[in-house]
Amino acid sequence: AQSVTQLGSHVSVSEGALVLLRCNYSSSVPPYLFWYVQYPNQGLQLLLKYTTGATLVKGINGFEAEFKKSETSFHLTKPSAHMSDAAEYFCAVIVNSGYSTLTFGKGTMLLVSP
Amino acid sequence: ETGVTQSPTHLIKTRGQQVTLRCSSQSGHNTVSWYQQALGQGPQFIFQYYREEENGRGNFPPRFSGLQFPNYSSELNVNALELDDSALYLCASREVGDLGSGYTFGSGTRLTVV
């Protein structure tokens, strides 16, 4: 079975600072990895995904993530935070086994101060 | 693309009652999953339907049941509501075999049990 660990339930940054949200996964087979963002009282929006190929993936709103198999990590970064980035971020994994559905981490709330 | 739509957006029920939540999948998506997201938590997998049959289930009791219809719309039914069932219920769809695209999520139904 697969699992996802997100380090830090809350991360605070200043506007313009680097954003780093950490995600580690465990899986017995090669995973597909995703980051979703959730704004208050809304559903989940896909930020970016890793399937195969290039390990550095770019997403919407200037976010990117790097898949590191040796570290079983898929950390999310953005060079310069904007106030509008304040939201909850979820890392998720899916594997091609059984009925294949998403397994989520507990989420990290990103707080951006002026 | 019409996306995933859920109804109603908010619902208040009394403990012991029954509730039905509805979801219309994104056009072309034949697999639908339902998730429960308690306040401050990541989404938890309830079950998944493909071709009108349940093909996967998370750790939820039988009073959580579902249906998928030939047009790929679906329902989540919860009987004998408990206070702990208060949560955001998310519906998500994808095309079978297309794991790499991830799931498209609806905006959710906020259920409050009093």
XYZ file of N, CA and C in Angstrom:
684
model
N 0.843 -1.190 0.000
C 0.000 0.000 0.000
C 0.883 1.246 0.000
N 0.370 2.289 -0.598
C 1.137 3.516 -0.678
C 0.727 4.472 0.431
N 1.611 5.414 0.746
C 1.300 6.434 1.744
C 2.054 7.712 1.409
N 1.594 8.814 1.983
C 2.190 10.120 1.742
C 2.361 10.830 3.078
N 3.528 11.427 3.248
C 3.804 12.216 4.444
C 4.165 13.627 4.036
N 3.452 14.587 4.579
C 3.762 15.984 4.350
C 4.309 16.566 5.651
N 5.516 17.060 5.579
C 6.168 17.601 6.774
C 5.730 19.033 7.000
N 5.167 19.281 8.162
C 4.721 20.625 8.505
C 3.266 20.834 8.141
N 2.421 20.988 9.153
C 1.009 21.243 8.872
C 0.806 22.703 8.447
N 1.719 23.569 8.873
C 1.657 24.985 8.498
C 3.054 25.454 8.113
N 3.121 26.240 7.048
C 4.361 26.881 6.624
C 4.061 28.362 6.417
N 4.879 29.212 7.038
C 4.694 30.664 6.908
C 5.861 31.267 6.160
N 5.574 32.111 5.171
C 6.604 32.807 4.411
C 6.174 34.252 4.229
N 7.137 35.081 3.912
C 6.837 36.461 3.564
C 6.626 36.554 2.057
N 5.862 37.523 1.640
C 5.659 37.739 0.213
C 7.007 37.968 -0.455
N 7.241 37.260 -1.566
C 8.506 37.371 -2.271
C 9.532 36.331 -1.872
N 9.291 35.615 -0.775
C 10.237 34.601 -0.308
C 10.005 33.275 -1.020
N 11.007 32.402 -0.901
C 10.915 31.055 -1.474
C 9.873 30.230 -0.721
N 9.087 29.480 -1.483
C 8.146 28.540 -0.903
C 8.698 27.131 -1.081
N 8.722 26.363 0.013
C 9.137 24.960 -0.048
C 8.172 24.157 0.802
N 7.418 23.269 0.155
C 6.496 22.372 0.857
C 6.986 20.952 0.613
N 7.139 20.216 1.696
C 7.783 18.909 1.613
C 6.776 17.753 1.542
N 7.146 16.776 0.713
C 6.302 15.591 0.549
C 7.205 14.384 0.354
N 6.975 13.364 1.145
C 7.632 12.074 0.962
C 6.570 11.000 0.800
N 6.892 10.008 0.006
C 5.917 8.966 -0.261
C 6.545 7.600 -0.030
N 5.704 6.617 0.121
C 6.169 5.231 0.111
C 5.279 4.455 -0.846
N 5.908 3.630 -1.643
C 5.179 2.844 -2.627
C 6.053 1.687 -3.068
N 5.442 0.547 -3.242
C 6.192 -0.639 -3.661
C 6.343 -0.712 -5.176
N 5.607 0.127 -5.881
C 5.694 0.176 -7.342
C 5.852 1.641 -7.744
N 6.362 1.895 -8.965
C 6.544 3.292 -9.393
C 5.241 4.071 -9.302
N 5.288 5.207 -8.636
C 4.056 5.979 -8.435
C 3.876 7.091 -9.444
N 2.646 7.551 -9.537
C 2.368 8.842 -10.136
C 2.148 9.800 -8.960
N 2.689 10.986 -9.052
C 2.648 11.923 -7.939
C 1.982 13.232 -8.350
N 1.251 13.802 -7.434
C 0.466 15.000 -7.727
C 0.548 15.984 -6.563
N 0.428 17.248 -6.909
C 0.163 18.282 -5.915
C -1.163 18.954 -6.299
N -2.019 19.057 -5.283
C -3.287 19.756 -5.432
C -3.303 20.944 -4.486
N -4.041 21.990 -4.864
C -4.224 23.157 -4.011
C -5.718 23.301 -3.710
N -6.002 23.715 -2.477
C -7.394 23.915 -2.068
C -7.532 25.278 -1.414
N -8.332 26.119 -2.024
C -8.652 27.413 -1.437
C -9.855 27.245 -0.523
N -10.063 28.142 0.411
C -11.147 27.988 1.383
C -12.497 27.715 0.741
N -13.162 26.716 1.262
C -14.513 26.351 0.838
C -14.585 25.967 -0.643
N -13.493 25.427 -1.154
C -13.484 24.985 -2.544
C -12.979 23.551 -2.645
N -13.090 22.991 -3.837
C -12.562 21.661 -4.093
C -11.069 21.718 -4.344
N -10.538 20.647 -4.884
C -9.105 20.529 -5.128
C -8.782 20.850 -6.585
N -7.738 21.640 -6.769
C -7.283 22.001 -8.116
C -5.899 21.428 -8.347
N -5.703 20.766 -9.475
C -4.413 20.163 -9.777
C -3.381 21.241 -10.076
N -2.267 21.208 -9.342
C -1.162 22.135 -9.563
C -0.175 21.586 -10.573
N 0.245 20.338 -10.341
C 1.200 19.692 -11.218
C 1.214 18.202 -10.934
N 1.899 17.456 -11.828
C 1.940 16.005 -11.702
C 3.241 15.461 -12.265
N 3.649 14.330 -11.690
C 4.764 13.574 -12.238
C 4.248 12.199 -12.643
N 4.508 11.832 -13.881
C 4.146 10.492 -14.336
C 5.412 9.740 -14.709
N 6.000 10.053 -15.836
C 7.274 9.471 -16.230
C 8.095 10.562 -16.913
N 9.381 10.251 -17.183
C 10.187 11.207 -17.912
C 10.887 12.210 -17.020
N 10.876 13.447 -17.423
C 11.595 14.510 -16.713
C 11.167 14.575 -15.261
N 12.163 14.614 -14.382
C 11.867 14.571 -12.955
C 11.512 15.935 -12.378
N 11.843 16.993 -13.098
C 11.443 18.334 -12.663
C 10.213 18.727 -13.464
N 9.128 18.917 -12.766
C 7.880 19.229 -13.451
C 7.407 20.619 -13.060
N 6.859 21.315 -14.031
C 6.353 22.666 -13.806
C 4.838 22.637 -13.838
N 4.262 23.459 -12.981
C 2.818 23.510 -12.902
C 2.291 24.911 -13.106
N 1.083 25.090 -12.627
C 0.456 26.399 -12.779
C 0.928 27.347 -11.692
N 0.731 28.623 -11.923
C 1.023 29.668 -10.932
C 2.485 29.707 -10.495
N 3.400 29.244 -11.342
C 4.826 29.343 -11.053
C 5.379 28.265 -10.149
N 4.586 27.286 -9.800
C 5.056 26.192 -8.950
C 5.786 25.126 -9.761
N 6.708 24.451 -9.113
C 7.373 23.306 -9.703
C 7.714 22.304 -8.614
N 7.975 21.073 -9.022
C 8.326 20.024 -8.073
C 9.316 19.084 -8.728
N 10.161 18.493 -7.906
C 11.155 17.566 -8.413
C 10.956 16.193 -7.804
N 10.858 15.189 -8.660
C 10.742 13.807 -8.213
C 12.144 13.249 -7.971
N 12.403 12.839 -6.737
C 13.686 12.233 -6.393
C 13.424 10.823 -5.885
N 13.660 9.868 -6.752
C 13.362 8.477 -6.414
C 14.205 7.999 -5.240
N 15.489 8.376 -5.227
C 16.389 7.908 -4.169
C 15.962 8.410 -2.796
N 15.287 9.547 -2.762
C 14.849 10.134 -1.495
C 13.349 9.926 -1.278
N 12.704 9.283 -2.197
C 11.236 9.112 -2.204
C 10.547 10.426 -1.848
N 10.949 11.477 -2.567
C 10.404 12.807 -2.269
C 9.842 13.459 -3.518
N 8.967 14.411 -3.279
C 8.346 15.179 -4.363
C 7.993 16.546 -3.779
N 9.006 17.317 -3.448
C 8.798 18.610 -2.788
C 8.328 19.670 -3.779
N 7.483 20.532 -3.304
C 6.896 21.616 -4.110
C 7.610 22.920 -3.800
N 7.984 23.659 -4.848
C 8.667 24.925 -4.640
C 8.090 26.014 -5.529
N 8.325 27.247 -5.089
C 8.024 28.431 -5.891
C 9.032 29.495 -5.489
N 9.708 30.103 -6.459
C 10.802 31.024 -6.118
C 10.345 32.234 -5.306
N 9.137 32.737 -5.588
C 8.709 33.983 -4.961
C 7.219 33.890 -4.615
N 6.928 33.893 -3.329
C 5.543 33.741 -2.886
C 4.728 34.996 -3.153
N 3.473 34.762 -3.472
C 2.520 35.855 -3.660
C 1.395 35.666 -2.667
N 0.769 36.755 -2.285
C -0.320 36.680 -1.302
C -1.400 35.697 -1.746
N -1.630 35.616 -3.042
C -2.680 34.746 -3.562
C -2.326 33.262 -3.450
N -1.092 32.948 -3.074
C -0.687 31.551 -2.904
C -1.163 30.964 -1.581
N -1.650 31.801 -0.702
C -2.119 31.320 0.603
C -3.284 30.356 0.397
N -3.085 29.120 0.816
C -4.072 28.051 0.587
C -3.544 26.796 1.261
N -4.306 25.712 1.155
C -3.818 24.424 1.646
C -3.363 23.590 0.459
N -2.250 22.928 0.645
C -1.626 22.150 -0.421
C -1.563 20.684 -0.019
N -1.976 19.823 -0.955
C -1.997 18.394 -0.698
C -1.121 17.668 -1.714
N -0.274 16.814 -1.213
C 0.500 15.900 -2.036
C -0.273 14.586 -2.115
N -0.273 13.946 -3.264
C -1.025 12.700 -3.421
C -0.279 11.751 -4.339
N -0.530 10.476 -4.147
C 0.120 9.439 -4.934
C -0.930 8.472 -5.463
N -0.675 7.952 -6.635
C -1.507 6.894 -7.191
C -0.574 5.878 -7.838
N -0.897 4.600 -7.672
C -0.088 3.568 -8.293
C -0.973 2.698 -9.160
N -0.360 2.086 -10.155
C -1.104 1.242 -11.083
C -1.197 -0.168 -10.510
N -2.065 -0.292 -9.518
C -2.218 -1.570 -8.836
C -3.612 -1.637 -8.243
N -4.283 -2.738 -8.443
C -5.614 -2.847 -7.879
C -6.560 -1.855 -8.525
N -7.311 -1.149 -7.706
C -8.292 -0.230 -8.258
C -7.758 1.186 -8.389
N -6.510 1.416 -8.009
C -5.795 2.658 -8.333
C -6.567 3.924 -8.018
N -6.460 4.394 -6.809
C -7.057 5.666 -6.457
C -6.043 6.507 -5.703
N -6.360 7.773 -5.523
C -5.428 8.697 -4.897
C -5.327 8.477 -3.388
N -4.122 8.541 -2.904
C -3.870 8.579 -1.466
C -3.236 9.929 -1.163
N -3.821 10.654 -0.227
C -3.399 12.016 0.081
C -2.582 12.093 1.359
N -1.720 13.108 1.406
C -1.136 13.499 2.675
C -2.129 14.323 3.462
N -1.719 14.739 4.673
C -2.630 15.468 5.536
C -2.736 16.940 5.179
N -1.867 17.396 4.288
C -1.959 18.765 3.831
C -1.026 19.707 4.574
N -0.626 20.774 3.884
C 0.168 21.846 4.481
C -0.503 23.165 4.161
N -0.799 23.923 5.203
C -1.392 25.247 5.022
C -0.271 26.251 4.805
N -0.285 26.934 3.687
C 0.708 27.960 3.384
C 0.141 29.325 3.751
N 0.859 30.001 4.635
C 0.475 31.344 5.069
C 1.483 32.324 4.486
N 1.010 33.390 3.853
C 1.876 34.375 3.238
C 1.601 35.741 3.881
N 2.649 36.319 4.436
C 2.501 37.629 5.091
C 3.118 38.720 4.227
N 2.570 39.924 4.335
C 3.065 41.032 3.496
C 4.478 41.451 3.891
N -14.956 21.062 -22.019
C -15.058 20.295 -20.767
C -15.988 20.999 -19.794
N -16.873 20.220 -19.175
C -17.786 20.823 -18.221
C -17.265 20.698 -16.801
N -16.274 19.874 -16.560
C -15.756 19.676 -15.222
C -16.665 18.782 -14.420
N -16.367 18.683 -13.127
C -17.146 17.865 -12.208
C -18.047 18.786 -11.403
N -19.336 18.490 -11.391
C -20.274 19.308 -10.632
C -20.934 18.479 -9.545
N -21.097 19.078 -8.378
C -21.695 18.398 -7.235
C -22.874 19.217 -6.706
N -23.856 18.465 -6.190
C -25.003 19.130 -5.580
C -25.517 18.326 -4.396
N -26.069 18.993 -3.388
C -26.049 20.451 -3.197
C -24.671 20.914 -2.729
N -24.490 22.207 -2.578
C -23.210 22.721 -2.100
C -23.131 22.645 -0.576
N -24.244 22.833 0.074
C -24.310 22.750 1.533
C -25.565 21.994 1.942
N -25.467 21.326 3.090
C -26.588 20.519 3.560
C -26.501 20.386 5.073
N -27.624 20.539 5.731
C -27.668 20.307 7.175
C -28.675 19.204 7.447
N -28.235 18.178 8.169
C -29.077 17.035 8.486
C -29.008 16.766 9.986
N -30.026 16.034 10.454
C -30.080 15.644 11.855
C -29.528 14.236 12.021
N -28.881 14.013 13.130
C -28.337 12.683 13.436
C -29.426 11.614 13.272
N -29.052 10.521 12.589
C -29.977 9.426 12.337
C -30.664 9.500 10.976
N -30.646 10.663 10.365
C -31.260 10.796 9.039
C -30.391 10.177 7.961
N -30.943 10.182 6.753
C -30.232 9.682 5.579
C -29.994 10.856 4.631
N -28.916 10.769 3.838
C -28.604 11.853 2.904
C -28.110 11.272 1.586
N -28.415 11.968 0.496
C -27.917 11.598 -0.832
C -27.208 12.793 -1.445
N -25.977 12.583 -1.836
C -25.182 13.607 -2.503
C -24.993 13.194 -3.957
N -24.966 14.188 -4.853
C -24.926 13.890 -6.269
C -23.696 14.479 -6.951
N -23.294 13.798 -8.021
C -22.086 14.212 -8.729
C -22.272 13.942 -10.218
N -21.877 14.900 -11.019
C -21.858 14.718 -12.466
C -20.405 14.755 -12.911
N -19.927 13.651 -13.465
C -18.515 13.530 -13.833
C -18.167 14.399 -15.025
N -16.875 14.641 -15.174
C -16.402 15.353 -16.353
C -16.663 14.513 -17.590
N -17.011 15.185 -18.671
C -17.307 14.494 -19.919
C -16.154 13.575 -20.327
N -16.476 12.318 -20.656
C -15.462 11.360 -21.070
C -14.840 10.571 -19.937
N -15.158 10.948 -18.696
C -14.595 10.242 -17.535
C -15.559 9.151 -17.100
N -15.079 7.896 -17.016
C -15.956 6.794 -16.667
C -15.655 6.185 -15.305
N -14.755 6.790 -14.580
C -14.406 6.323 -13.240
C -14.637 7.464 -12.267
N -15.355 7.172 -11.197
C -15.644 8.218 -10.218
C -15.287 7.727 -8.823
N -14.687 8.590 -8.054
C -14.340 8.304 -6.664
C -14.979 9.343 -5.760
N -15.251 8.927 -4.547
C -15.770 9.834 -3.527
C -14.781 9.878 -2.366
N -14.618 11.081 -1.815
C -13.722 11.298 -0.692
C -14.445 12.074 0.400
N -14.054 11.797 1.634
C -14.530 12.563 2.776
C -13.366 13.380 3.317
N -13.579 14.677 3.487
C -12.532 15.530 4.036
C -13.045 16.213 5.290
N -12.622 15.702 6.431
C -12.964 16.323 7.704
C -12.164 17.608 7.865
N -12.632 18.475 8.716
C -11.994 19.773 8.906
C -10.531 19.614 9.296
N -9.642 20.249 8.562
C -8.224 20.203 8.872
C -7.518 18.924 8.476
N -8.174 18.078 7.718
C -7.590 16.794 7.310
C -7.480 16.696 5.795
N -6.699 15.728 5.347
C -6.657 15.417 3.933
C -7.856 14.570 3.537
N -8.188 14.548 2.265
C -9.311 13.716 1.816
C -9.052 12.238 2.066
N -10.091 11.552 2.517
C -10.028 10.114 2.761
C -10.911 9.396 1.738
N -10.358 8.376 1.126
C -11.052 7.635 0.076
C -12.219 6.852 0.660
N -13.403 7.027 0.051
C -14.586 6.276 0.485
C -14.778 5.063 -0.420
N -15.030 5.308 -1.699
C -15.143 4.220 -2.673
C -15.015 4.766 -4.077
N -14.907 3.824 -5.017
C -14.747 4.170 -6.421
C -15.680 3.309 -7.268
N -16.218 3.877 -8.337
C -17.094 3.166 -9.251
C -16.555 3.229 -10.670
N -16.709 2.105 -11.353
C -16.372 2.016 -12.769
C -17.402 1.126 -13.424
N -17.966 1.593 -14.497
C -19.001 0.832 -15.213
C -20.113 0.390 -14.265
N -20.535 1.305 -13.447
C -21.688 1.140 -12.546
C -21.459 0.125 -11.428
N -20.218 -0.293 -11.244
C -19.924 -1.226 -10.157
C -18.833 -0.656 -9.259
N -18.960 -0.927 -7.974
C -17.936 -0.512 -7.029
C -16.708 -1.381 -7.226
N -15.560 -0.744 -7.470
C -14.348 -1.545 -7.692
C -13.245 -1.217 -6.684
N -13.608 -0.528 -5.627
C -12.646 -0.242 -4.579
C -13.336 0.491 -3.459
N -12.885 0.235 -2.232
C -13.520 0.839 -1.073
C -12.484 1.114 -0.003
N -12.613 2.239 0.635
C -11.751 2.581 1.753
C -12.343 2.075 3.057
N -11.821 2.572 4.156
C -12.220 2.101 5.469
C -13.463 2.840 5.964
N -14.563 2.626 5.276
C -15.833 3.241 5.663
C -16.883 2.150 5.839
N -17.810 2.346 6.793
C -18.812 1.302 7.068
C -19.841 1.188 5.946
N -20.597 0.093 5.944
C -21.579 -0.152 4.872
C -22.682 0.887 4.772
N -22.895 1.696 5.821
C -23.931 2.712 5.705
C -23.552 3.821 4.702
N -22.305 3.771 4.248
C -21.882 4.611 3.122
C -22.017 3.754 1.866
N -22.881 4.156 0.962
C -23.078 3.388 -0.262
C -23.168 4.340 -1.438
N -23.088 3.772 -2.630
C -23.098 4.629 -3.791
C -23.738 3.988 -4.995
N -23.898 4.796 -6.015
C -24.398 4.330 -7.301
C -23.680 5.103 -8.395
N -23.479 4.427 -9.524
C -23.025 5.130 -10.724
C -24.024 4.796 -11.824
N -24.385 5.783 -12.600
C -25.401 5.609 -13.634
C -24.753 5.506 -15.011
N -25.510 5.018 -16.013
C -24.935 4.846 -17.357
C -24.330 6.125 -17.929
N -24.803 7.281 -17.521
C -24.220 8.528 -18.033
C -23.029 8.978 -17.172
N -22.562 8.090 -16.286
C -21.395 8.297 -15.434
C -21.645 9.255 -14.281
N -22.849 9.765 -14.121
C -23.144 10.513 -12.906
C -23.215 9.537 -11.752
N -23.129 10.034 -10.539
C -23.101 9.125 -9.399
C -23.740 9.755 -8.180
N -23.993 8.908 -7.193
C -24.560 9.330 -5.919
C -23.768 8.726 -4.785
N -23.723 9.457 -3.687
C -23.217 8.933 -2.427
C -24.375 8.987 -1.432
N -24.682 7.856 -0.834
C -25.744 7.777 0.152
C -25.142 7.444 1.513
N -25.606 8.147 2.509
C -25.168 7.848 3.864
C -26.403 7.670 4.729
N -26.509 6.490 5.348
C -27.632 6.189 6.241
C -27.242 6.406 7.695
N -28.243 6.568 8.536
C -28.030 6.676 9.983
C -26.905 7.649 10.300
N -27.065 8.880 9.868
C -26.021 9.884 10.011
C -25.559 10.042 11.450
N -24.253 10.200 11.594
C -23.631 10.446 12.888
C -22.976 11.831 12.847
N -22.742 12.387 14.029
C -22.135 13.717 14.094
C -20.785 13.748 13.373
N -20.028 12.653 13.481
C -18.700 12.593 12.859
C -18.752 12.531 11.342
N -19.946 12.393 10.784
C -20.067 12.406 9.324
C -20.018 13.829 8.782
N -20.042 14.806 9.649
C -19.922 16.206 9.218
C -18.561 16.390 8.546
N -18.589 16.822 7.281
C -17.353 16.928 6.509
C -17.671 17.520 5.143
N -16.607 17.768 4.393
C -16.727 18.120 2.977
C -16.609 16.835 2.179
N -17.585 16.554 1.333
C -17.568 15.347 0.512
C -17.220 15.747 -0.916
N -16.165 15.128 -1.395
C -15.631 15.457 -2.710
C -15.832 14.308 -3.682
N -16.249 14.660 -4.856
C -16.374 13.707 -5.949
C -15.251 14.007 -6.944
N -14.674 12.960 -7.502
C -13.592 13.139 -8.457
C -13.727 12.120 -9.568
N -13.388 12.499 -10.782
C -13.523 11.568 -11.894
C -12.253 11.536 -12.730
N -12.083 10.454 -13.447
C -10.977 10.299 -14.396
C -11.394 9.292 -15.457
N -10.609 9.223 -16.498
C -10.832 8.228 -17.528
C -10.061 6.974 -17.140
N -10.717 5.839 -17.199
C -10.052 4.600 -16.807
C -8.828 4.374 -17.672
N -7.748 3.943 -17.050
C -6.507 3.698 -17.766
C -5.641 4.932 -17.906
N -6.161 6.085 -17.559
C -5.409 7.333 -17.696
C -4.996 7.836 -16.313
N -4.219 7.027 -15.593
C -3.817 7.401 -14.245
C -2.992 8.673 -14.241
N -2.212 8.863 -15.276
C -1.300 9.992 -15.280
C -1.970 11.343 -15.314
N -3.201 11.399 -15.710
C -3.901 12.682 -15.726
C -4.443 13.058 -14.353
N -4.440 12.099 -13.469
C -4.993 12.386 -12.151
C -6.504 12.494 -12.213
N -7.067 12.939 -11.127
C -8.504 13.093 -11.019
C -8.886 14.558 -11.119
N -10.068 14.805 -11.655
C -10.659 16.136 -11.634
C -11.684 16.159 -10.521
N -11.571 17.153 -9.660
C -12.437 17.234 -8.476
C -13.539 18.257 -8.654
N -14.675 17.956 -8.037
C -15.733 18.931 -7.904
C -15.459 19.843 -6.721
N -16.335 20.808 -6.514
C -16.170 21.774 -5.429
C -16.643 21.246 -4.083
N -17.320 20.098 -4.108
C -17.687 19.459 -2.860
C -19.062 19.830 -2.335
N -19.538 18.976 -1.432
C -20.759 19.234 -0.672
C -20.382 19.291 0.797
N -20.706 20.399 1.432
C -20.424 20.539 2.870
C -21.621 20.008 3.639
N -21.435 18.875 4.328
C -22.496 18.249 5.113
C -22.273 18.554 6.590
N -23.305 19.073 7.219
C -23.271 19.303 8.656
C -24.349 18.455 9.302
N -23.959 17.640 10.265
C -24.903 16.787 10.992
C -25.054 17.356 12.399
N -26.304 17.635 12.777
C -26.555 18.243 14.097
C -27.416 17.329 14.955
